[in-house]
Structure formats: C-alpha cells, structure tokens
C-alpha cells in the first residue's frame, strides 16, 4: 500500500506545468562549458549570478551560496505540491546529516554554527532541540532509536565513526522503506540505487581502512540488488575483492569506473540517478517529472560545486570536464 492517498496522474498537471517552466532555468551542457571556460573562480561565480542564482561579492562563500540555491529549488517544490512528503526519500538524508551534526555538537565545548542543511523534510530547529535536551521521543519515530544508540556510542566509547555508521544505515533503511511504499516505480528505483551505491562506497571505505565484520555489518543496509553478506565478506578481504564482486552484479560499470579513478566512480554514482529519471522529460503527467526536476536540481548544484572548487584549486579544464555530472536539460 502507498504511503499516500492514491492520485491520478492528471492530479499533478499544475505542478508538472510549473516544473516544465522552471526547467528552462536549469544549467545546460552549454552553461556548464561556459563555467569551465571561465578564466577564474570569480568569473565563474559571476556567470552563476548572471544566470539568476543570486548576487555575489568578493566575500560570498560558494558553499553557502550553492546551499541557498538548492534550498530555493526545494521551496519551489513545497509550493507546487499538495503533499511534498511524496518526495521525502530524496531529501531525508539531509535531515539525518543534521541529526549527526546535532549529536556531535552536543558533545563539543563550542558547538559549531552553520553546519545544518537548509533543505530538509523536518524542522531542523526541532531536531536540534530534541537532541540538545535528549528527548529522543520528540524526534520523528524512525530517528529515535538510531539517535539514542549513536548518542550512547559517542558518550561511552567516543567512536564517532560507529555513531555515524549507525545513523547512515538508518538513513538507508528509511530511504528503501519510502521507496517501496511510494507507489512510484521511479522513486523505488531511485531508492534502490541510492542505497546500493551507498553500500558500495561504505564497503570500499571499510576495505581500505581494515574495519571489522561487526562495524561493516552495522554500516551496510539490506537491498535487493546487492547481497549484504557477500559484500561484507568481500570488504573483509580488500577493495579488489569488493570490485570483483561488483563485476558480477548490476554495478559492473561502477567497478570499472572505480578502477580508473574515484572521481569517475563518484560521477557514475550520481549519473545512475539521472538514468532513473531520463525518460521523465517525455512524461506529461504524474509525479515522475517532479522527481526528475529534483534530481536535475541536485545534479546542477553538484556540477557547480565541482567547477567552483576546481577553479579555486587551479585544476585543469580537462580534469573538470571529467568530473562534472550528467545534466537533465
């Protein structure tokens, strides 16, 4: 059964019409090339400003600038959808990252400001306050157990990596749950790919850092396209064993990309999601074009971040082109 009241595809007609209009302002391949060709970081920032991303100055922090731009996309979706919670699985990771930040801030003598994502499903202030007073029951139900477990780990062992792993796994489990209950094959496919690629990244990281079976087991989530036990066993035997296993799955190309470079692998992970929505541009109704708009918005912000970071670090244009994400428009 779907989490939401069953809708007809035509119920999304207004939202899809608004999305189609807004898609015209998303970065195109030509826009991306202009950013890459910019003579400097400042020139690239100005090109974004000229494209309607917001004013910039010498003091503009590009990370905050991009966060604000992405938040504006989410605010737009909140405006046009009767029930924006249909898209929770796309954004819930931000809420869980905020939960991790709130837990760590709780234990710092001088809590850090500006560490919370702005585009979220739930009220960030409410989550931070619940953690601050340790009222786990005030958190959304699916957050309560992992939040308390992570807090106990932090306060008894100071093992920040394990605490992160606990929340990361809960995040993936929630994404899968929302995907299966959404009633949308596109959302279900996105959920599966999000979880699978996260599991792959975790397995490779654990393999390279020599993590124990218990740690790996605490970190990986069950999914349909990867066998958790096999992936765990592979991680215990090294990164090459993980890649060899992937070559026997739907993610063979990911293994090939990782062997070439980690940046190519990261690009492949993001491009997998774009593949899920590539046909939505031809769909006149339904939730799929709206999901596609979100994925496209995420991709353009990631692309802008890659380019701006590269410009700051004087990376070559060819290297930047290798890293930029596939765009929807």
Short mmCIF file of C-alpha atoms in Angstrom, two decimals:
data_model
loop_
_atom_site.label_atom_id
_atom_site.label_comp_id
_atom_site.label_asym_id
_atom_site.label_seq_id
_atom_site.Cartn_x
_atom_site.Cartn_y
_atom_site.Cartn_z
CA UNK A 1 0.00 0.00 0.00
CA UNK A 2 1.22 3.50 -0.80
CA UNK A 3 2.09 5.90 1.99
CA UNK A 4 -0.10 8.47 0.27
CA UNK A 5 -3.65 8.76 -0.98
CA UNK A 6 -3.78 7.31 -4.47
CA UNK A 7 -3.66 10.07 -7.06
CA UNK A 8 -4.39 10.12 -10.74
CA UNK A 9 -1.51 11.20 -12.96
CA UNK A 10 -3.57 14.21 -14.05
CA UNK A 11 -3.66 15.43 -10.43
CA UNK A 12 -0.08 16.59 -10.99
CA UNK A 13 -0.91 18.67 -14.08
CA UNK A 14 -0.40 22.06 -12.39
CA UNK A 15 2.83 21.02 -10.66
CA UNK A 16 4.24 19.50 -13.86
CA UNK A 17 3.42 22.66 -15.80
CA UNK A 18 5.30 24.76 -13.23
CA UNK A 19 8.24 22.35 -13.30
CA UNK A 20 8.42 22.46 -17.10
CA UNK A 21 8.69 26.24 -16.89
CA UNK A 22 11.39 26.15 -14.22
CA UNK A 23 13.41 23.54 -16.09
CA UNK A 24 14.26 26.22 -18.62
CA UNK A 25 16.42 27.94 -16.00
CA UNK A 26 18.43 24.84 -15.07
CA UNK A 27 22.04 24.62 -16.19
CA UNK A 28 22.53 23.17 -19.65
CA UNK A 29 25.61 21.48 -21.06
CA UNK A 30 26.43 24.77 -22.79
CA UNK A 31 26.15 26.66 -19.49
CA UNK A 32 28.44 24.13 -17.85
CA UNK A 33 31.01 24.56 -20.59
CA UNK A 34 30.93 28.34 -20.11
CA UNK A 35 31.59 27.87 -16.40
CA UNK A 36 34.50 25.54 -17.14
CA UNK A 37 35.91 28.03 -19.65
CA UNK A 38 35.69 30.90 -17.13
CA UNK A 39 39.09 32.48 -16.65
CA UNK A 40 38.84 32.45 -12.86
CA UNK A 41 36.78 31.43 -9.85
CA UNK A 42 35.37 34.96 -9.60
CA UNK A 43 34.31 34.91 -13.23
CA UNK A 44 32.57 31.55 -12.77
CA UNK A 45 30.70 32.89 -9.74
CA UNK A 46 29.62 35.93 -11.72
CA UNK A 47 28.32 33.72 -14.53
CA UNK A 48 26.10 31.92 -12.00
CA UNK A 49 24.88 35.27 -10.69
CA UNK A 50 24.11 36.38 -14.25
CA UNK A 51 22.10 33.17 -14.67
CA UNK A 52 19.81 34.14 -11.80
CA UNK A 53 21.42 32.21 -8.95
CA UNK A 54 21.69 35.29 -6.75
CA UNK A 55 24.05 38.19 -6.26
CA UNK A 56 27.69 37.54 -5.41
CA UNK A 57 30.52 39.57 -3.92
CA UNK A 58 34.17 39.02 -3.03
CA UNK A 59 33.01 37.77 0.38
CA UNK A 60 30.47 35.24 -0.92
CA UNK A 61 31.06 31.72 0.43
CA UNK A 62 30.32 29.48 -2.53
CA UNK A 63 29.25 26.55 -0.32
CA UNK A 64 26.59 28.69 1.36
CA UNK A 65 25.66 30.22 -2.00
CA UNK A 66 25.02 26.79 -3.51
CA UNK A 67 23.16 25.58 -0.43
CA UNK A 68 20.84 28.58 -0.68
CA UNK A 69 20.29 27.94 -4.38
CA UNK A 70 19.35 24.31 -3.78
CA UNK A 71 17.08 25.30 -0.89
CA UNK A 72 15.22 27.58 -3.31
CA UNK A 73 14.50 24.57 -5.54
CA UNK A 74 13.07 22.66 -2.59
CA UNK A 75 10.97 25.66 -1.53
CA UNK A 76 9.57 25.73 -5.07
CA UNK A 77 8.56 22.06 -4.83
CA UNK A 78 6.95 22.69 -1.44
CA UNK A 79 4.95 25.47 -3.08
CA UNK A 80 3.61 23.50 -6.04
CA UNK A 81 2.91 20.11 -4.44
CA UNK A 82 -0.16 19.34 -2.34
CA UNK A 83 1.93 16.86 -0.35
CA UNK A 84 5.67 17.40 -0.64
CA UNK A 85 6.21 14.37 1.61
CA UNK A 86 5.83 12.28 -1.54
CA UNK A 87 9.45 13.27 -2.16
CA UNK A 88 10.79 12.58 1.34
CA UNK A 89 13.18 9.84 0.24
CA UNK A 90 15.01 12.33 -1.97
CA UNK A 91 15.81 14.67 0.90
CA UNK A 92 15.69 12.63 4.10
CA UNK A 93 19.46 12.20 4.03
CA UNK A 94 19.81 15.92 4.83
CA UNK A 95 17.70 15.50 7.95
CA UNK A 96 19.84 12.59 9.08
CA UNK A 97 23.02 14.56 8.43
CA UNK A 98 21.57 17.31 10.60
CA UNK A 99 20.86 14.72 13.29
CA UNK A 100 24.51 13.64 13.20
CA UNK A 101 25.67 17.24 13.42
CA UNK A 102 23.35 17.93 16.35
CA UNK A 103 24.66 14.89 18.24
CA UNK A 104 28.27 15.89 17.71
CA UNK A 105 27.56 19.50 18.64
CA UNK A 106 26.07 18.26 21.89
CA UNK A 107 29.47 16.96 22.92
CA UNK A 108 31.56 19.93 21.77
CA UNK A 109 32.62 22.64 24.22
CA UNK A 110 31.93 25.21 21.50
CA UNK A 111 29.12 23.94 19.22
CA UNK A 112 29.67 24.79 15.57
CA UNK A 113 27.24 27.08 13.78
CA UNK A 114 26.24 26.78 10.14
CA UNK A 115 26.60 23.00 9.97
CA UNK A 116 22.97 22.22 9.18
CA UNK A 117 21.41 21.69 5.75
CA UNK A 118 18.66 24.15 4.89
CA UNK A 119 16.64 21.95 2.54
CA UNK A 120 15.05 19.34 4.82
CA UNK A 121 11.90 17.30 5.35
CA UNK A 122 11.57 18.09 9.05
CA UNK A 123 12.06 21.24 11.14
CA UNK A 124 15.80 21.36 11.83
CA UNK A 125 15.39 23.54 14.92
CA UNK A 126 13.04 20.95 16.42
CA UNK A 127 15.52 18.14 15.76
CA UNK A 128 18.40 20.12 17.25
CA UNK A 129 16.36 20.99 20.33
CA UNK A 130 15.25 17.38 20.87
CA UNK A 131 18.89 16.25 20.75
CA UNK A 132 20.01 19.11 22.98
CA UNK A 133 17.62 18.09 25.78
CA UNK A 134 17.99 14.37 24.93
CA UNK A 135 14.25 13.93 24.43
CA UNK A 136 14.55 11.20 21.81
CA UNK A 137 10.78 10.73 21.76
CA UNK A 138 10.39 14.22 20.30
CA UNK A 139 12.22 13.13 17.16
CA UNK A 140 10.42 11.58 14.17
CA UNK A 141 9.80 7.95 15.09
CA UNK A 142 12.33 6.43 12.68
CA UNK A 143 15.08 8.67 14.10
CA UNK A 144 14.52 7.85 17.76
CA UNK A 145 16.32 4.51 18.13
CA UNK A 146 19.37 5.33 15.97
CA UNK A 147 19.73 8.74 17.63
CA UNK A 148 19.82 7.25 21.10
CA UNK A 149 22.10 4.40 20.01
CA UNK A 150 24.52 6.82 18.35
CA UNK A 151 24.47 9.07 21.41
CA UNK A 152 25.26 6.11 23.68
CA UNK A 153 28.18 5.15 21.42
CA UNK A 154 29.54 8.70 21.43
CA UNK A 155 29.29 9.12 25.19
CA UNK A 156 30.60 5.70 26.17
CA UNK A 157 33.27 4.99 23.54
CA UNK A 158 33.81 8.32 21.71
CA UNK A 159 33.65 6.27 18.50
CA UNK A 160 32.39 8.89 16.07
CA UNK A 161 32.75 6.61 13.06
CA UNK A 162 30.49 3.95 14.57
CA UNK A 163 27.96 6.59 15.60
CA UNK A 164 27.91 7.90 12.03
CA UNK A 165 27.55 4.37 10.68
CA UNK A 166 24.51 3.72 12.86
CA UNK A 167 22.72 6.81 11.58
CA UNK A 168 23.84 6.26 7.99
CA UNK A 169 22.38 2.75 7.99
CA UNK A 170 19.11 4.03 9.48
CA UNK A 171 19.04 6.62 6.70
CA UNK A 172 19.38 3.97 4.01
CA UNK A 173 16.72 1.79 5.59
CA UNK A 174 14.34 4.76 5.65
CA UNK A 175 15.06 5.56 2.01
CA UNK A 176 14.28 1.98 0.99
CA UNK A 177 11.10 1.96 3.05
CA UNK A 178 9.87 5.19 1.48
CA UNK A 179 10.74 3.98 -2.00
CA UNK A 180 8.82 0.72 -1.62
CA UNK A 181 5.79 2.45 -0.13
CA UNK A 182 5.72 5.36 -2.58
CA UNK A 183 3.68 3.66 -5.28
CA UNK A 184 6.11 5.05 -7.88
CA UNK A 185 8.45 2.74 -9.77
CA UNK A 186 10.78 5.70 -10.41
CA UNK A 187 11.05 6.55 -6.71
CA UNK A 188 11.50 2.88 -5.82
CA UNK A 189 14.29 2.57 -8.39
CA UNK A 190 15.99 5.73 -7.12
CA UNK A 191 15.79 4.42 -3.56
CA UNK A 192 17.37 1.10 -4.52
CA UNK A 193 20.21 2.77 -6.42
CA UNK A 194 20.83 5.29 -3.64
CA UNK A 195 21.15 2.50 -1.10
CA UNK A 196 23.20 0.22 -3.33
CA UNK A 197 25.74 2.91 -4.22
CA UNK A 198 25.98 3.98 -0.59
CA UNK A 199 26.65 0.36 0.37
CA UNK A 200 29.34 0.11 -2.30
CA UNK A 201 31.07 3.27 -1.07
CA UNK A 202 30.91 2.02 2.52
CA UNK A 203 32.26 -1.41 1.63
CA UNK A 204 35.19 0.08 -0.27
CA UNK A 205 35.94 2.51 2.54
CA UNK A 206 35.79 -0.27 5.13
CA UNK A 207 38.01 -2.47 2.97
CA UNK A 208 40.63 0.26 2.70
CA UNK A 209 40.60 1.01 6.43
CA UNK A 210 40.50 -2.55 7.73
CA UNK A 211 37.18 -2.36 9.56
CA UNK A 212 35.86 -5.35 11.49
CA UNK A 213 32.93 -7.53 10.47
CA UNK A 214 30.78 -6.03 13.23
CA UNK A 215 31.49 -2.49 12.04
CA UNK A 216 30.77 -3.36 8.40
CA UNK A 217 27.57 -5.15 9.38
CA UNK A 218 26.46 -2.08 11.34
CA UNK A 219 27.16 0.11 8.33
CA UNK A 220 25.52 -1.73 5.43
CA UNK A 221 21.80 -1.82 4.71
CA UNK A 222 19.93 -4.69 3.09
CA UNK A 223 18.93 -4.04 -0.52
CA UNK A 224 17.67 -6.11 -3.43
CA UNK A 225 20.50 -5.68 -5.93
CA UNK A 226 23.42 -6.50 -3.63
CA UNK A 227 23.92 -9.35 -1.19
CA UNK A 228 24.88 -7.85 2.16
CA UNK A 229 26.67 -10.95 3.44
CA UNK A 230 28.69 -11.33 0.23
CA UNK A 231 29.54 -7.64 0.22
CA UNK A 232 30.63 -7.80 3.87
CA UNK A 233 32.83 -10.83 3.21
CA UNK A 234 34.35 -9.05 0.22
CA UNK A 235 35.11 -5.92 2.25
CA UNK A 236 36.95 -8.03 4.81
CA UNK A 237 39.21 -9.28 2.02
CA UNK A 238 40.09 -5.93 0.50
CA UNK A 239 38.92 -3.43 -2.10
CA UNK A 240 39.84 -5.64 -5.06
CA UNK A 241 37.56 -8.37 -3.73
CA UNK A 242 34.73 -5.85 -3.43
CA UNK A 243 35.28 -4.75 -7.03
CA UNK A 244 35.43 -8.36 -8.21
CA UNK A 245 32.06 -8.99 -6.57
CA UNK A 246 30.56 -5.87 -8.15
CA UNK A 247 31.63 -7.11 -11.57
CA UNK A 248 29.13 -9.96 -11.13
CA UNK A 249 26.25 -7.58 -10.32
CA UNK A 250 24.27 -4.79 -11.95
CA UNK A 251 27.04 -2.44 -10.84
CA UNK A 252 29.83 -3.81 -13.01
CA UNK A 253 30.36 -0.40 -14.62
CA UNK A 254 30.85 1.12 -11.17
CA UNK A 255 33.74 -1.26 -10.52
CA UNK A 256 35.29 -0.31 -13.85
CA UNK A 257 34.97 3.39 -13.08
CA UNK A 258 36.47 2.97 -9.60
CA UNK A 259 39.49 1.16 -11.03
CA UNK A 260 40.08 4.21 -13.26
CA UNK A 261 39.61 6.89 -10.58
CA UNK A 262 37.50 7.69 -7.55
CA UNK A 263 36.21 10.87 -9.22
CA UNK A 264 34.90 8.84 -12.17
CA UNK A 265 33.25 6.46 -9.72
CA UNK A 266 31.54 9.31 -7.84
CA UNK A 267 30.28 10.70 -11.14
CA UNK A 268 28.95 7.27 -12.09
CA UNK A 269 27.03 7.04 -8.80
CA UNK A 270 25.28 10.36 -9.42
CA UNK A 271 24.66 9.64 -13.09
CA UNK A 272 22.87 6.42 -12.11
CA UNK A 273 20.14 8.53 -10.52
CA UNK A 274 19.85 10.67 -13.63
CA UNK A 275 19.28 7.49 -15.64
CA UNK A 276 16.28 6.74 -13.43
CA UNK A 277 14.54 9.94 -14.49
CA UNK A 278 15.84 10.36 -18.05
CA UNK A 279 12.51 9.32 -19.56
CA UNK A 280 10.51 11.68 -17.33
CA UNK A 281 11.17 14.62 -19.63
CA UNK A 282 8.79 12.94 -22.07
CA UNK A 283 6.10 12.24 -19.45
CA UNK A 284 3.28 14.82 -19.41
CA UNK A 285 1.70 13.90 -16.07
CA UNK A 286 2.39 12.10 -12.79
CA UNK A 287 4.95 12.56 -10.04
CA UNK A 288 7.86 11.45 -12.24
CA UNK A 289 8.61 14.84 -13.89
CA UNK A 290 8.67 16.42 -10.43
CA UNK A 291 11.09 13.79 -9.15
CA UNK A 292 13.20 14.40 -12.26
CA UNK A 293 13.28 18.12 -11.53
CA UNK A 294 14.62 17.45 -8.04
CA UNK A 295 17.32 15.10 -9.34
CA UNK A 296 18.24 17.64 -12.02
CA UNK A 297 18.45 20.43 -9.43
CA UNK A 298 20.74 18.29 -7.29
CA UNK A 299 22.93 17.49 -10.30
CA UNK A 300 23.33 21.13 -11.34
CA UNK A 301 24.35 22.17 -7.82
CA UNK A 302 26.88 19.33 -7.62
CA UNK A 303 28.24 20.33 -11.02
CA UNK A 304 28.56 23.96 -9.95
CA UNK A 305 30.29 22.89 -6.72
CA UNK A 306 32.79 20.74 -8.62
CA UNK A 307 33.60 23.56 -11.03
CA UNK A 308 33.93 26.26 -8.37
CA UNK A 309 36.09 24.06 -6.15
CA UNK A 310 38.28 23.21 -9.13
CA UNK A 311 38.62 26.88 -10.08
CA UNK A 312 39.71 27.71 -6.54
CA UNK A 313 42.35 25.00 -6.73
CA UNK A 314 43.51 25.82 -10.27
CA UNK A 315 42.64 22.41 -11.72
CA UNK A 316 42.79 21.92 -15.47
CA UNK A 317 39.70 22.32 -17.62
CA UNK A 318 40.00 18.75 -18.89
CA UNK A 319 40.02 17.41 -15.34
CA UNK A 320 36.92 19.46 -14.53
CA UNK A 321 35.12 18.10 -17.59
CA UNK A 322 35.88 14.57 -16.42
CA UNK A 323 34.19 15.23 -13.09
CA UNK A 324 31.05 17.16 -13.97
CA UNK A 325 27.71 15.35 -13.69
CA UNK A 326 25.33 14.43 -16.46
CA UNK A 327 22.63 17.09 -16.63
CA UNK A 328 18.91 16.65 -17.30
CA UNK A 329 18.27 19.60 -19.58
#
